[in-house]
mmCIF file of C-alpha atoms in Angstrom:
data_model
loop_
_atom_site.group_PDB
_atom_site.id
_atom_site.type_symbol
_atom_site.label_atom_id
_atom_site.label_comp_id
_atom_site.label_asym_id
_atom_site.label_seq_id
_atom_site.Cartn_x
_atom_site.Cartn_y
_atom_site.Cartn_z
ATOM 1 C CA LEU A 1286 59.809 89.663 -35.567
ATOM 2 C CA LYS A 1287 60.187 87.846 -38.817
ATOM 3 C CA PRO A 1288 58.705 84.492 -37.588
ATOM 4 C CA ALA A 1289 55.563 86.505 -36.383
ATOM 5 C CA PHE A 1290 55.071 88.431 -39.643
ATOM 6 C CA GLU A 1291 55.676 85.030 -41.199
ATOM 7 C CA ARG A 1292 52.830 83.152 -38.929
ATOM 8 C CA TYR A 1293 50.434 86.573 -39.816
ATOM 9 C CA ARG A 1294 50.872 86.193 -43.166
ATOM 10 C CA SER A 1295 49.972 82.443 -43.506
ATOM 11 C CA CYS A 1296 46.967 83.252 -41.425
ATOM 12 C CA ILE A 1297 45.593 85.585 -44.062
ATOM 13 C CA ALA A 1298 46.383 83.285 -46.997
ATOM 14 C CA ALA A 1299 44.617 81.035 -44.880
ATOM 15 C CA THR A 1300 41.104 83.367 -44.899
ATOM 16 C CA LYS A 1301 40.776 82.760 -48.500
ATOM 17 C CA ARG A 1302 37.243 84.483 -49.268
ATOM 18 C CA ASN A 1303 36.513 84.901 -45.850
ATOM 19 C CA TYR A 1304 36.627 88.600 -46.021
ATOM 20 C CA ALA A 1305 35.068 89.623 -42.966
ATOM 21 C CA ARG A 1306 37.836 87.629 -40.905
ATOM 22 C CA LEU A 1307 40.316 89.150 -43.468
ATOM 23 C CA GLN A 1308 39.267 92.658 -42.199
ATOM 24 C CA GLN A 1309 39.856 91.772 -38.404
ATOM 25 C CA LEU A 1310 43.224 89.968 -39.023
ATOM 26 C CA SER A 1311 44.418 93.109 -41.056
ATOM 27 C CA ALA A 1312 43.318 95.366 -38.156
ATOM 28 C CA ILE A 1313 45.060 93.216 -35.946
ATOM 29 C CA GLY A 1314 48.206 93.438 -38.023
ATOM 30 C CA MET A 1315 47.768 97.204 -37.991
ATOM 31 C CA GLY A 1316 48.145 97.229 -34.151
ATOM 32 C CA PHE A 1317 51.002 94.815 -33.792
ATOM 33 C CA SER A 1318 52.866 97.021 -36.785
ATOM 34 C CA ALA A 1319 52.237 100.227 -34.985
ATOM 35 C CA MET A 1320 53.582 98.852 -31.754
ATOM 36 C CA TRP A 1321 56.452 97.448 -33.431
ATOM 37 C CA LYS A 1322 56.981 100.861 -35.499
ATOM 38 C CA GLU A 1323 56.770 98.750 -38.929
ATOM 39 C CA ALA A 1324 55.669 101.737 -41.255
ATOM 40 C CA ASP A 1325 55.439 99.700 -44.360
ATOM 41 C CA PHE A 1326 53.716 96.861 -43.013
ATOM 42 C CA PHE A 1327 51.076 98.956 -41.048
ATOM 43 C CA LYS A 1328 50.598 100.508 -44.513
ATOM 44 C CA GLU A 1329 50.206 96.898 -45.973
ATOM 45 C CA CYS A 1330 47.763 95.788 -43.754
ATOM 46 C CA GLN A 1331 45.481 99.186 -43.708
ATOM 47 C CA THR A 1332 45.083 98.654 -47.559
ATOM 48 C CA LEU A 1333 44.433 95.207 -46.924
ATOM 49 C CA ASN A 1334 41.696 96.118 -43.916
ATOM 50 C CA ARG A 1335 40.171 98.745 -46.471
ATOM 51 C CA ASN A 1336 39.938 96.193 -49.309
ATOM 52 C CA ALA A 1337 38.581 93.460 -47.315
ATOM 53 C CA GLY A 1338 35.769 95.639 -45.943
ATOM 54 C CA TRP A 1339 34.716 96.427 -49.396
ATOM 55 C CA TRP A 1340 34.983 92.844 -50.662
ATOM 56 C CA ASP A 1341 32.955 91.492 -47.797
ATOM 57 C CA GLN A 1342 30.009 93.811 -48.879
ATOM 58 C CA LEU A 1343 30.385 92.843 -52.333
ATOM 59 C CA THR A 1344 30.297 89.234 -51.684
ATOM 60 C CA GLN A 1345 27.271 89.462 -49.030
ATOM 61 C CA SER A 1346 25.559 91.665 -51.915
ATOM 62 C CA ASN A 1347 26.071 88.483 -54.514
ATOM 63 C CA ILE A 1348 28.161 91.227 -56.632
ATOM 64 C CA PRO A 1349 31.287 88.861 -58.439
ATOM 65 C CA PHE A 1350 34.233 90.729 -58.679
ATOM 66 C CA ASP A 1351 38.190 90.192 -59.893
ATOM 67 C CA ARG A 1352 40.028 90.372 -56.332
ATOM 68 C CA LYS A 1353 43.322 90.298 -58.487
ATOM 69 C CA LEU A 1354 42.393 92.979 -60.981
ATOM 70 C CA PHE A 1355 40.871 94.898 -57.956
ATOM 71 C CA GLU A 1356 44.250 94.808 -55.859
ATOM 72 C CA GLN A 1357 46.479 95.616 -58.712
ATOM 73 C CA SER A 1358 44.627 99.001 -59.603
ATOM 74 C CA PRO A 1359 41.693 99.727 -57.509
ATOM 75 C CA ARG A 1360 40.458 103.109 -59.051
ATOM 76 C CA GLU A 1361 40.883 101.723 -62.726
ATOM 77 C CA TYR A 1362 39.168 98.743 -62.042
ATOM 78 C CA LEU A 1363 36.396 100.247 -60.156
ATOM 79 C CA ALA A 1364 35.619 102.972 -63.179
ATOM 80 C CA LYS A 1365 35.088 99.762 -65.404
ATOM 81 C CA PHE A 1366 33.152 97.958 -62.478
ATOM 82 C CA VAL A 1367 30.850 100.630 -61.813
ATOM 83 C CA PRO A 1368 27.836 99.208 -64.054
ATOM 84 C CA THR A 1369 28.229 95.861 -62.583
ATOM 85 C CA ILE A 1370 27.547 96.978 -59.226
ATOM 86 C CA LEU A 1371 24.940 98.946 -60.209
ATOM 87 C CA SER A 1372 23.061 96.304 -62.017
ATOM 88 C CA LYS A 1373 23.719 93.737 -59.554
ATOM 89 C CA SER A 1374 22.738 96.004 -56.523
ATOM 90 C CA ALA A 1375 19.399 97.092 -58.412
ATOM 91 C CA LEU A 1376 20.753 100.357 -59.071
ATOM 92 C CA ASN A 1377 22.045 101.438 -55.314
ATOM 93 C CA LEU A 1378 23.439 104.560 -55.904
ATOM 94 C CA ASN A 1379 24.505 105.280 -52.585
ATOM 95 C CA PHE A 1380 26.372 102.320 -52.141
ATOM 96 C CA THR A 1381 28.312 102.390 -55.838
ATOM 97 C CA LEU A 1382 29.288 106.081 -54.795
ATOM 98 C CA LYS A 1383 30.538 105.112 -51.209
ATOM 99 C CA ILE A 1384 32.658 102.628 -52.424
ATOM 100 C CA SER A 1385 34.291 104.689 -55.713
ATOM 101 C CA ALA A 1386 35.039 107.542 -53.231
ATOM 102 C CA ALA A 1387 36.913 105.234 -51.016
ATOM 103 C CA TYR A 1388 39.345 104.576 -54.274
ATOM 104 C CA GLY A 1389 39.351 108.191 -55.410
ATOM 105 C CA LEU A 1390 37.108 107.517 -58.672
ATOM 106 C CA HIS A 1391 34.987 111.214 -59.166
ATOM 107 C CA ALA A 1392 31.580 110.858 -58.186
ATOM 108 C CA ASP A 1393 30.424 112.337 -61.763
ATOM 109 C CA HIS A 1394 31.626 108.791 -63.240
ATOM 110 C CA VAL A 1395 29.323 106.926 -60.959
ATOM 111 C CA LEU A 1396 26.260 109.336 -61.320
ATOM 112 C CA LEU A 1397 26.731 109.611 -65.396
ATOM 113 C CA VAL A 1398 26.589 105.607 -65.685
ATOM 114 C CA PHE A 1399 23.716 105.543 -63.257
ATOM 115 C CA ILE A 1400 21.688 108.192 -65.360
ATOM 116 C CA LYS A 1401 22.329 106.096 -68.767
ATOM 117 C CA MET A 1402 21.364 102.836 -67.097
ATOM 118 C CA ILE A 1403 17.975 104.380 -66.159
ATOM 119 C CA LEU A 1404 17.222 106.236 -69.393
ATOM 120 C CA LEU A 1405 18.188 103.568 -71.655
ATOM 121 C CA ASN A 1406 17.061 100.387 -69.542
ATOM 122 C CA ALA A 1407 13.329 99.927 -70.547
ATOM 123 C CA ALA A 1408 12.999 97.045 -68.117
ATOM 124 C CA GLU A 1409 13.629 98.835 -65.423
ATOM 125 C CA ALA A 1410 10.952 101.928 -66.347
ATOM 126 C CA GLU A 1411 8.369 99.054 -66.631
ATOM 127 C CA HIS A 1412 8.860 98.648 -62.625
ATOM 128 C CA GLU A 1413 8.779 102.198 -61.823
ATOM 129 C CA SER A 1414 6.144 104.991 -62.449
ATOM 130 C CA ASP A 1415 7.102 107.760 -64.906
ATOM 131 C CA GLN A 1416 7.553 110.361 -61.885
ATOM 132 C CA VAL A 1417 9.998 108.033 -60.097
ATOM 133 C CA TYR A 1418 12.386 107.645 -62.658
ATOM 134 C CA ARG A 1419 12.203 111.270 -63.491
ATOM 135 C CA ASN A 1420 12.824 112.112 -59.972
ATOM 136 C CA ARG A 1421 15.981 109.497 -59.870
ATOM 137 C CA VAL A 1422 17.465 110.880 -62.982
ATOM 138 C CA LYS A 1423 16.698 114.592 -61.763
ATOM 139 C CA ASP A 1424 18.371 114.118 -58.404
ATOM 140 C CA ALA A 1425 21.143 112.389 -59.844
ATOM 141 C CA ALA A 1426 21.505 115.076 -62.697
ATOM 142 C CA SER A 1427 21.660 117.608 -60.184
ATOM 143 C CA LYS A 1428 24.822 116.321 -58.270
ATOM 144 C CA VAL A 1429 26.699 116.170 -61.303
ATOM 145 C CA ALA A 1430 29.635 118.797 -61.446
ATOM 146 C CA ASN A 1431 30.713 118.791 -65.059
ATOM 147 C CA ARG A 1432 27.471 120.179 -66.453
ATOM 148 C CA GLU A 1433 29.264 119.834 -69.916
ATOM 149 C CA ALA A 1434 29.857 116.022 -69.393
ATOM 150 C CA LEU A 1435 25.922 115.364 -68.639
ATOM 151 C CA CYS A 1436 24.907 117.366 -71.514
ATOM 152 C CA ALA A 1437 27.246 115.232 -73.623
ATOM 153 C CA LEU A 1438 25.906 111.882 -71.999
ATOM 154 C CA LEU A 1439 22.243 113.001 -72.309
ATOM 155 C CA PHE A 1440 22.607 114.430 -76.101
ATOM 156 C CA LYS A 1441 24.835 111.911 -77.561
ATOM 157 C CA GLY A 1442 24.973 108.813 -74.995
ATOM 158 C CA CYS A 1443 21.083 108.403 -74.452
ATOM 159 C CA LEU A 1444 19.066 110.543 -76.600
ATOM 160 C CA PRO A 1445 19.870 108.566 -80.133
ATOM 161 C CA TYR A 1446 18.883 105.222 -78.302
ATOM 162 C CA ILE A 1447 15.759 105.926 -76.806
ATOM 163 C CA SER A 1448 12.864 104.511 -79.011
ATOM 164 C CA ALA A 1449 11.578 106.860 -81.469
ATOM 165 C CA TYR A 1450 7.987 106.292 -80.202
ATOM 166 C CA ASN A 1451 8.722 107.248 -76.589
ATOM 167 C CA TYR A 1452 7.583 110.741 -76.810
ATOM 168 C CA GLU A 1453 7.206 111.012 -72.661
ATOM 169 C CA ARG A 1454 11.070 110.076 -72.209
ATOM 170 C CA LEU A 1455 12.356 111.956 -75.347
ATOM 171 C CA LEU A 1456 10.755 114.903 -74.276
ATOM 172 C CA PHE A 1457 12.038 114.732 -70.649
ATOM 173 C CA VAL A 1458 15.584 113.994 -71.591
ATOM 174 C CA ILE A 1459 15.172 117.130 -74.299
ATOM 175 C CA LYS A 1460 13.990 119.325 -71.668
ATOM 176 C CA LEU A 1461 16.882 118.132 -68.802
ATOM 177 C CA ILE A 1462 19.352 119.051 -71.692
ATOM 178 C CA GLY A 1463 17.918 122.185 -72.297
ATOM 179 C CA SER A 1464 17.837 123.240 -68.544
ATOM 180 C CA ILE A 1465 21.731 122.231 -68.329
ATOM 181 C CA ASP A 1466 23.589 126.213 -68.059
ATOM 182 C CA LEU A 1467 26.232 125.575 -70.241
ATOM 183 C CA ALA A 1468 27.019 129.290 -70.014
ATOM 184 C CA ASP A 1469 27.952 128.424 -66.115
ATOM 185 C CA ARG A 1470 31.751 129.629 -65.948
ATOM 186 C CA SER A 1471 31.747 131.038 -62.431
ATOM 187 C CA GLU A 1472 34.652 130.161 -60.290
ATOM 188 C CA GLY A 1473 32.516 127.980 -57.726
ATOM 189 C CA ALA A 1474 31.260 125.928 -60.940
ATOM 190 C CA THR A 1475 34.859 125.688 -61.962
ATOM 191 C CA ALA A 1476 35.950 124.583 -58.793
ATOM 192 C CA ALA A 1477 32.976 122.078 -58.701
ATOM 193 C CA ALA A 1478 34.070 120.334 -61.863
ATOM 194 C CA ALA A 1479 37.443 120.401 -61.001
ATOM 195 C CA GLY A 1480 38.935 116.735 -61.966
ATOM 196 C CA ALA A 1481 35.276 115.561 -63.139
ATOM 197 C CA PRO A 1482 35.375 113.478 -66.136
ATOM 198 C CA GLY A 1483 33.816 114.679 -69.404
ATOM 199 C CA PRO A 1484 34.372 116.899 -72.575
ATOM 200 C CA ALA A 1485 34.328 120.573 -73.201
ATOM 201 C CA ILE A 1486 31.614 122.124 -75.064
ATOM 202 C CA ASP A 1487 32.365 125.139 -77.060
ATOM 203 C CA ALA A 1488 29.954 128.277 -77.263
ATOM 204 C CA ALA A 1489 28.813 127.143 -81.006
ATOM 205 C CA SER A 1490 27.967 123.552 -79.968
ATOM 206 C CA ALA A 1491 26.147 125.033 -76.935
ATOM 207 C CA ALA A 1492 24.213 127.147 -79.243
ATOM 208 C CA THR A 1493 23.664 124.191 -81.691
ATOM 209 C CA ILE A 1494 22.416 122.131 -78.616
ATOM 210 C CA ARG A 1495 19.923 124.576 -77.359
ATOM 211 C CA ALA A 1496 18.263 125.000 -80.560
ATOM 212 C CA PHE A 1497 17.681 121.595 -81.200
ATOM 213 C CA CYS A 1498 16.021 121.251 -77.762
ATOM 214 C CA ARG A 1499 13.482 124.287 -78.804
ATOM 215 C CA ASN A 1500 12.709 122.550 -81.753
ATOM 216 C CA GLY A 1501 12.443 118.926 -80.268
ATOM 217 C CA GLU A 1502 10.045 120.274 -77.668
ATOM 218 C CA LEU A 1503 7.869 121.817 -80.071
ATOM 219 C CA LEU A 1504 7.975 118.699 -82.322
ATOM 220 C CA LEU A 1505 7.448 116.117 -79.624
ATOM 221 C CA GLY A 1506 4.526 118.580 -78.524
ATOM 222 C CA VAL A 1507 2.954 117.966 -81.712
ATOM 223 C CA LEU A 1508 3.427 114.436 -81.822
ATOM 224 C CA MET A 1509 1.973 113.175 -78.410
ATOM 225 C CA HIS A 1510 -1.147 114.388 -79.724
ATOM 226 C CA TYR A 1511 -0.947 112.915 -82.998
ATOM 227 C CA LYS A 1512 -3.170 109.858 -83.899
ATOM 228 C CA ARG A 1513 -1.734 107.642 -86.356
ATOM 229 C CA ASN A 1514 -4.110 106.985 -89.454
ATOM 230 C CA SER A 1515 -2.006 104.123 -91.002
ATOM 231 C CA GLU A 1516 0.220 101.285 -90.019
ATOM 232 C CA ARG A 1517 4.074 101.747 -90.201
ATOM 233 C CA GLY A 1518 6.007 101.438 -93.462
ATOM 234 C CA ALA A 1519 8.410 99.229 -94.016
ATOM 235 C CA TYR A 1520 11.032 101.882 -94.175
ATOM 236 C CA GLU A 1521 10.129 103.047 -90.820
ATOM 237 C CA VAL A 1522 9.984 99.942 -89.293
ATOM 238 C CA SER A 1523 13.679 98.899 -90.557
ATOM 239 C CA PHE A 1524 14.731 102.384 -89.396
ATOM 240 C CA ASN A 1525 13.476 101.980 -85.934
ATOM 241 C CA GLU A 1526 15.039 98.395 -85.628
ATOM 242 C CA GLN A 1527 18.330 99.252 -86.573
ATOM 243 C CA ARG A 1528 18.441 101.850 -84.424
ATOM 244 C CA ALA A 1529 17.054 100.001 -81.435
ATOM 245 C CA ALA A 1530 19.773 97.493 -82.395
ATOM 246 C CA ALA A 1531 22.637 99.903 -82.152
ATOM 247 C CA ALA A 1532 21.627 100.845 -78.538
ATOM 248 C CA PRO A 1533 23.766 100.101 -75.828
ATOM 249 C CA LYS A 1534 23.228 96.835 -74.026
ATOM 250 C CA LEU A 1535 22.485 97.768 -70.427
ATOM 251 C CA ASP A 1536 21.005 94.909 -68.139
ATOM 252 C CA VAL A 1537 19.741 95.941 -64.583
ATOM 253 C CA GLY A 1538 19.749 92.992 -62.806
ATOM 254 C CA SER A 1539 17.331 92.018 -59.634
ATOM 255 C CA ALA A 1540 19.853 91.123 -57.296
ATOM 256 C CA PRO A 1541 19.530 92.281 -53.312
ATOM 257 C CA ALA A 1542 20.559 95.573 -53.093
ATOM 258 C CA ALA A 1543 24.013 96.420 -51.691
ATOM 259 C CA ALA A 1544 24.083 97.745 -48.115
ATOM 260 C CA PRO A 1545 23.607 101.451 -47.683
#
């Protein structure tokens, strides 16, 4: 069998970046290894078959990736690669969730990155009505198992970086934070969040966040109907420029969406 294995591996090496063919060859290898009862070789072909399938979809969607790093540690690589997949696939959440699930990456990780990219990317908002982007964020937020991680992301990772003049978006995020039940410690909620990434929020912090949201809603309700009578001062301009400069740079590309 040794010559057959060597010949098979040489065929695999020859495929290079033809991942569709690589997937076909690995499927053939799985069949032969099962017939020859070669468990180790079967596992090798099975892993290659799965990888090649996703590599082909990434390539077809014009999403560049590092094959070597992918093979070395798929889950860890994908955890860092999620923003690129979302960006290059025009925020195709379904595809990103599927490839992440295939390698055991928790869905919360993808959902939280997706939410942050929409809320902090002004260019993306220009192409969608307010209601569309809100619905996308609400839908993703409803699927996050770890509610505390969602709250932390919105409160610390998004709210400070939204334009101080974008009252509608600020109000939307504050209301979304206020709608999160941080007191839910039911058995079902705990089980759903098991293994989900994110920090824990103690009772005191939760109370502070709720108070902040109540006051924020009142203040923004006034500001949204306030008409300026003078130009912005130098301090105000400088403050908001520094605030904008500190915001994470998240670019949403216009590449063709990945296959659903």
